[in-house]
XYZ file of N, CA and C in Angstrom:
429
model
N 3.283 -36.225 10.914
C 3.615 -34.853 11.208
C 2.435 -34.203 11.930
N 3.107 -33.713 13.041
C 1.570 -32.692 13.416
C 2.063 -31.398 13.717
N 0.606 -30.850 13.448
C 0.824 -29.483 13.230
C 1.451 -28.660 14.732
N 2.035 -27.413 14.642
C 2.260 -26.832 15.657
C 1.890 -24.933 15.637
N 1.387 -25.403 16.509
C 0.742 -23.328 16.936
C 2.214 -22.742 17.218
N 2.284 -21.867 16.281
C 3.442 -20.517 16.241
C 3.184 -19.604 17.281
N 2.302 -19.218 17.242
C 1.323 -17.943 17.968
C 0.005 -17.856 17.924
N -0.527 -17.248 19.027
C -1.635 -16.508 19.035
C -2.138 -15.458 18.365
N -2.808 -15.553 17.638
C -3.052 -13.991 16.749
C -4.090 -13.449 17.320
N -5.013 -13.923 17.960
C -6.264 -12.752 18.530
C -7.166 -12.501 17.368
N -7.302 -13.728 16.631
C -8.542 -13.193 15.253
C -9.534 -13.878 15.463
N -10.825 -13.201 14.776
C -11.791 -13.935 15.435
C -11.698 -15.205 14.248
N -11.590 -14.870 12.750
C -11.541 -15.688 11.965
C -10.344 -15.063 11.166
N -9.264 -15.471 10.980
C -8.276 -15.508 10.423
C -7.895 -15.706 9.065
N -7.900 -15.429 8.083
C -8.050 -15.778 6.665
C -6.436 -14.797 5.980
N -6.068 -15.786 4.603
C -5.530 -15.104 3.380
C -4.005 -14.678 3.651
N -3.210 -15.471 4.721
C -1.688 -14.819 4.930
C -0.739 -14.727 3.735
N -0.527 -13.378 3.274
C 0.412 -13.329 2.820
C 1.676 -12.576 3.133
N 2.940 -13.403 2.631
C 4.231 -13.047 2.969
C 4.931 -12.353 2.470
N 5.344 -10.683 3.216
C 5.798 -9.493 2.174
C 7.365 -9.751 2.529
N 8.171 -10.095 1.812
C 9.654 -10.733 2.194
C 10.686 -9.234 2.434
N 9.684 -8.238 1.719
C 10.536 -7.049 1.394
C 9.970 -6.556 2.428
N 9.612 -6.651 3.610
C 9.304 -5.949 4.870
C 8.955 -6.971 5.765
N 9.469 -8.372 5.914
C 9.472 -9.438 6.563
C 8.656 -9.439 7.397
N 7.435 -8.938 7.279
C 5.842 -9.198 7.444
C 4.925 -10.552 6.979
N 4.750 -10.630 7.707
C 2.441 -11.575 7.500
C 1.531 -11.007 7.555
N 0.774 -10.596 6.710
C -0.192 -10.238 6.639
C -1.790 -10.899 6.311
N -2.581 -10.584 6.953
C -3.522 -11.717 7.052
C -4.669 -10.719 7.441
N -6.281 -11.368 7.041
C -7.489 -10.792 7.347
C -8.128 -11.009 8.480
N -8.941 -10.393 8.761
C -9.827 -11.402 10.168
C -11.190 -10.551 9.504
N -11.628 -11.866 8.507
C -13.332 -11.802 7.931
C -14.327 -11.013 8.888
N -14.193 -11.689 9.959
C -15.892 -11.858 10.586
C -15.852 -10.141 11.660
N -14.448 -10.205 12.090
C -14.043 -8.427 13.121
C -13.274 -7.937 11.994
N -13.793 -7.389 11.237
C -13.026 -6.985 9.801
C -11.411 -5.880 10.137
N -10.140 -6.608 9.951
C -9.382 -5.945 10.193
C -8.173 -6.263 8.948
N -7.320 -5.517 8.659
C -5.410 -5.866 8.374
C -5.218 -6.189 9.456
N -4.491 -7.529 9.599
C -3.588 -7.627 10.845
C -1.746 -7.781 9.934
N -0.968 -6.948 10.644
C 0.144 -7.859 10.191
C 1.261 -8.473 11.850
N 1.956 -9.378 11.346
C 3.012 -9.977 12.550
C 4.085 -9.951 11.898
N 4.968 -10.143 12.314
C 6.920 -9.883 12.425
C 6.706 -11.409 12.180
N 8.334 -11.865 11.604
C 8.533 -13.273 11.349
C 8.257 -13.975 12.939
N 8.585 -13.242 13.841
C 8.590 -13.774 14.993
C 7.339 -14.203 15.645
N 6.533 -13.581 15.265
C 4.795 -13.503 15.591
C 4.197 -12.919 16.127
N 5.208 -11.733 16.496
C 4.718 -10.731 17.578
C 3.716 -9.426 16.522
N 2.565 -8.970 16.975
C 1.610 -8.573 16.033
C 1.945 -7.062 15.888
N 2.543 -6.738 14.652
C 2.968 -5.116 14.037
C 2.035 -4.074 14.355
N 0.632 -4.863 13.983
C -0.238 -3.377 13.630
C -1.507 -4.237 13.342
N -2.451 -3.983 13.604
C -3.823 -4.294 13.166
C -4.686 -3.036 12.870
N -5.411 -3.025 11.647
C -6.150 -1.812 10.788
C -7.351 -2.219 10.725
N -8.506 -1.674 11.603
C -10.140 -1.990 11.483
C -10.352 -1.192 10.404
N -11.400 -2.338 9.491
C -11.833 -1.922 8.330
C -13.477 -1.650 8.739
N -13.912 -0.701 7.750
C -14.977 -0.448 8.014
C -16.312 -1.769 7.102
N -16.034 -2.518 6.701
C -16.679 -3.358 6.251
C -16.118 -5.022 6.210
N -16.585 -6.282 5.939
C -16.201 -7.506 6.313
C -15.270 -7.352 5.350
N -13.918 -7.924 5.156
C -12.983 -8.319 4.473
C -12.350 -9.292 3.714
N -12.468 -9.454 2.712
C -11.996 -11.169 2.168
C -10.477 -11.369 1.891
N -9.716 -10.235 1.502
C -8.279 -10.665 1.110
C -7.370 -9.102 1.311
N -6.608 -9.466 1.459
C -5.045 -8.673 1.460
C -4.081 -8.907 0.406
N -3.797 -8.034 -0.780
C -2.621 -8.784 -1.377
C -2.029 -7.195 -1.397
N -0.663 -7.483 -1.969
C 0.872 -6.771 -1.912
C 0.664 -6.420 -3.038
N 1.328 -4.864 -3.454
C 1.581 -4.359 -4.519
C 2.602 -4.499 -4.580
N 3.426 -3.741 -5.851
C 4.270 -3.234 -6.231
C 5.274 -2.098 -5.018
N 4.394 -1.529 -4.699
C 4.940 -0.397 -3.821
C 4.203 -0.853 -2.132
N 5.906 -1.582 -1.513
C 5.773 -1.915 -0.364
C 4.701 -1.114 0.582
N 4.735 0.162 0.475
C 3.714 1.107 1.305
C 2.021 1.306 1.195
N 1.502 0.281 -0.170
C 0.711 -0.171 -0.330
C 0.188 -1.931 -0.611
N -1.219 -1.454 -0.033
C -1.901 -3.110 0.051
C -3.163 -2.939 -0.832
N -3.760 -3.818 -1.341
C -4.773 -3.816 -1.817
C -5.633 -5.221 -0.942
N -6.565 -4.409 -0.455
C -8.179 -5.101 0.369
C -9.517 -5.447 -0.576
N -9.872 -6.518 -0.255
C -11.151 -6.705 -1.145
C -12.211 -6.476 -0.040
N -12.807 -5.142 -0.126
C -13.756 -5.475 0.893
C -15.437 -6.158 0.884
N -16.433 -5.689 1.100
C -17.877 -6.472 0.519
C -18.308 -5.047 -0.784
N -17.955 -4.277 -0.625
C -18.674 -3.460 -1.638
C -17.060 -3.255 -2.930
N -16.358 -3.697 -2.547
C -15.014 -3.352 -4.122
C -13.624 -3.794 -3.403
N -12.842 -3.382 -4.171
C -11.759 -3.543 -3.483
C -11.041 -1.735 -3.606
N -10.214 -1.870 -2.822
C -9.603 -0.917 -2.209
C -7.700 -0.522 -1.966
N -7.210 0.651 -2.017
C -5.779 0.791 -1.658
C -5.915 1.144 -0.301
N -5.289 0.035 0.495
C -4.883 0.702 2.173
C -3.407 0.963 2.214
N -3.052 2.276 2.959
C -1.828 2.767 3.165
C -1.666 2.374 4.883
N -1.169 1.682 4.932
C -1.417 1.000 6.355
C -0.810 2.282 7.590
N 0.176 2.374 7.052
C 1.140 3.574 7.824
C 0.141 4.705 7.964
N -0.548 5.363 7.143
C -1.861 6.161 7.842
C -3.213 6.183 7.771
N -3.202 4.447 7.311
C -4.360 4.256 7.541
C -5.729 4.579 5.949
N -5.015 4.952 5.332
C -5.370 5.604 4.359
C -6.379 4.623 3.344
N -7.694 4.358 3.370
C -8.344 3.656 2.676
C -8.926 4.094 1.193
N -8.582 3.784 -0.144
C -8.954 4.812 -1.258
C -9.672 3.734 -1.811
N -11.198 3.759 -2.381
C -11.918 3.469 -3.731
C -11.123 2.764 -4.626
N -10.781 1.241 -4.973
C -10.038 1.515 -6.401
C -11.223 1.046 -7.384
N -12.224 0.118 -6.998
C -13.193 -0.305 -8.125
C -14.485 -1.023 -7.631
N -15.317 -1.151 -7.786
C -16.501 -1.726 -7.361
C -16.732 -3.167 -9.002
N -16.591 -3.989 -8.744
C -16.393 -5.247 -9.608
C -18.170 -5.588 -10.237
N -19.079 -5.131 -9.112
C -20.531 -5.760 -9.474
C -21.016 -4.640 -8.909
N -21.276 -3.155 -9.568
C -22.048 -1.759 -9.244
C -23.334 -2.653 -8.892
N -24.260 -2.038 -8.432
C -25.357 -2.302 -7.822
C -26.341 -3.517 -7.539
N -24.530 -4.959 -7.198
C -25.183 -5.750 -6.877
C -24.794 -5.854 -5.018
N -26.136 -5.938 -4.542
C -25.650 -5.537 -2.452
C -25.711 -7.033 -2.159
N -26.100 -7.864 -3.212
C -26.118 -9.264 -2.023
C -24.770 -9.404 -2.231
N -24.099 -9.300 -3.042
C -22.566 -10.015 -3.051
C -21.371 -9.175 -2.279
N -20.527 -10.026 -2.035
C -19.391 -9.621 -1.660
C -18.135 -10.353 -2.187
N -16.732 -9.266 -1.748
C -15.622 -9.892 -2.238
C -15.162 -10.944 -1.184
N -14.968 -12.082 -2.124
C -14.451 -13.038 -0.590
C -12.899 -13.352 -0.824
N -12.097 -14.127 -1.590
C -10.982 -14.319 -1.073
C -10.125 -14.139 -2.960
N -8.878 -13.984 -2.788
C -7.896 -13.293 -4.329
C -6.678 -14.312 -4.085
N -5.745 -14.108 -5.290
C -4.234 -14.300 -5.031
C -3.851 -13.248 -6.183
N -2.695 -13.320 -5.779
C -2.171 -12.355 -7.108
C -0.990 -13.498 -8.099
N -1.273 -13.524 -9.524
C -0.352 -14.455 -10.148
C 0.568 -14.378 -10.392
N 1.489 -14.985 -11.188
C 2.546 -14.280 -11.658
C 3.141 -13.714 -12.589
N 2.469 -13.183 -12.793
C 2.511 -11.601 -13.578
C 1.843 -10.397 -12.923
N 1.250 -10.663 -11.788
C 0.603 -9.343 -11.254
C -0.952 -9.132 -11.432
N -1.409 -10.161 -11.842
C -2.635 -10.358 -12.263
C -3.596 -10.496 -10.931
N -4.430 -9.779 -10.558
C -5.269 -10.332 -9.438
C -6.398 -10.823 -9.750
N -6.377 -12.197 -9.367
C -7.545 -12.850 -9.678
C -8.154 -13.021 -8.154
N -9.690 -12.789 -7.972
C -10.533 -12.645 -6.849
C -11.335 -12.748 -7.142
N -12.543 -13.519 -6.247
C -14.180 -14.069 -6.267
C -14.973 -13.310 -5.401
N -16.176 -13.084 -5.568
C -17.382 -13.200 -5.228
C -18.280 -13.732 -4.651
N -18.768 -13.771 -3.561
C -20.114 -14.808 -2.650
C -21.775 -13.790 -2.677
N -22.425 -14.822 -3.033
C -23.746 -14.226 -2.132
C -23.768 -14.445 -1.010
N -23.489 -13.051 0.065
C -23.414 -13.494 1.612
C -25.292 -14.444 2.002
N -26.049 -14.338 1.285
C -27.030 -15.403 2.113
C -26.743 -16.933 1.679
N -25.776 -16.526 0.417
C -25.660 -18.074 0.262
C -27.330 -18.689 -0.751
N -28.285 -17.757 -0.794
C -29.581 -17.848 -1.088
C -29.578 -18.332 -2.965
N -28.674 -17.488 -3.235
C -28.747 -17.706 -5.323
C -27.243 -17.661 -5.688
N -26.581 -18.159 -6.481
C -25.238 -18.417 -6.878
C -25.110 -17.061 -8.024
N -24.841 -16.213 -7.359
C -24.261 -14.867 -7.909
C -23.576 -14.359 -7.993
N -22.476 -14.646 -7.250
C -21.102 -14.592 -7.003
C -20.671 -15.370 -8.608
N -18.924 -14.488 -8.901
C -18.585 -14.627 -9.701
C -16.505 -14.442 -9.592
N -15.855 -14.879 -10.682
C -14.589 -15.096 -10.534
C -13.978 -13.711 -11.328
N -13.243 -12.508 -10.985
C -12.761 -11.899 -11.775
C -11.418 -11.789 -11.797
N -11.020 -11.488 -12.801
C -9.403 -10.821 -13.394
C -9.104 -9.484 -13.378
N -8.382 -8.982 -12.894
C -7.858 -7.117 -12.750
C -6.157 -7.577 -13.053
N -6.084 -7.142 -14.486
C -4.637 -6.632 -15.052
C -4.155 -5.462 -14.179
N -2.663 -5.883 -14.395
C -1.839 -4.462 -13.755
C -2.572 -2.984 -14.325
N -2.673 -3.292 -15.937
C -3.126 -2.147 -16.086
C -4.764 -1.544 -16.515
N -5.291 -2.508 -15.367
C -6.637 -1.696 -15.125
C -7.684 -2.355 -15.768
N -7.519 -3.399 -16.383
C -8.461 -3.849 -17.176
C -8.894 -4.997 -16.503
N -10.583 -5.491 -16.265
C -11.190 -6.525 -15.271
C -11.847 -7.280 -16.678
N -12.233 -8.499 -16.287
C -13.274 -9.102 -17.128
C -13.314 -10.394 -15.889
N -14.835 -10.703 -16.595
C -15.068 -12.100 -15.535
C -14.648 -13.162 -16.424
N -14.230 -14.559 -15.498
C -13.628 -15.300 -16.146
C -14.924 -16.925 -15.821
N -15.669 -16.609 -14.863
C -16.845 -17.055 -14.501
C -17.716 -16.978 -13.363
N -18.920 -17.458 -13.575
C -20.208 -16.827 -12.920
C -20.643 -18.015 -12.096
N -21.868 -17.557 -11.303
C -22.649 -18.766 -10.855
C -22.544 -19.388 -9.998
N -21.611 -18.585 -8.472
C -21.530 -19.797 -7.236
C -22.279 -18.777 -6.539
């Protein structure tokens, strides 16, 4: 089997597609030119949202009109339709070497998402859990 190019997306680095079935969207990151990109099943590109910091993941809420972004300092609610970027939590307060790098959401709604030291220099980065209802704990430390 070999692989085949769908489309062109125009990312510089492309990361994390996920598939919102209830608005027959892709949605996907571009790490390194920090943006939301989303495309139509077809591949033609909906909307792209520059973030103001590098980006590790995109996942789907509950309420189609929201996304949740992990950016390098927390993660975040984007309202894509106006753009609307809100605070939801900072995971490691006053640690600056780390950042959020990549999540999934389980099934139950559970978002589980990691941590990098962007120098890569000390394994500080860590694995956390965020319940639907608000509650985080780490589940482990040390990359």
């Amino acid at each position: 089997m070999k692989p085949e190019l769908l489309f062109e997306a125009g990312m510089q680095t492309g990361e994390g597609p996920v598939w919102d079935h209830r608005a027959a969207r892709l949605w996907c990151v571009d790490s390194t030119n920090p943006a939301v990109w989303s495309f139509s099943a077809a591949g033609a590109v909906v909307d792209r949202i520059a973030l103001p910091q590098r980006v590790g993941f995109v996942c789907l809420t509950d309420d189609v009109e929201v996304l949740v972004v992990g950016l390098e300092d927390g993660l975040y609610t984007l309202r894509p339709a106006g753009r609307a970027l809100s605070p939801l939590l900072d995971p490691e307060p006053g640690c600056t070497g780390n950042r959020i790098n990549d999540a999934i959401v389980d099934i139950d709604g559970t978002l589980v998402f990691g941590t990098l030291n962007m120098s890569d220099a000390q394994p500080t980065g860590a694995v956390y859990r965020l319940s639907g209802d608000g509650r985080m704990n780490c589940l482990d430390r040390g990359y």
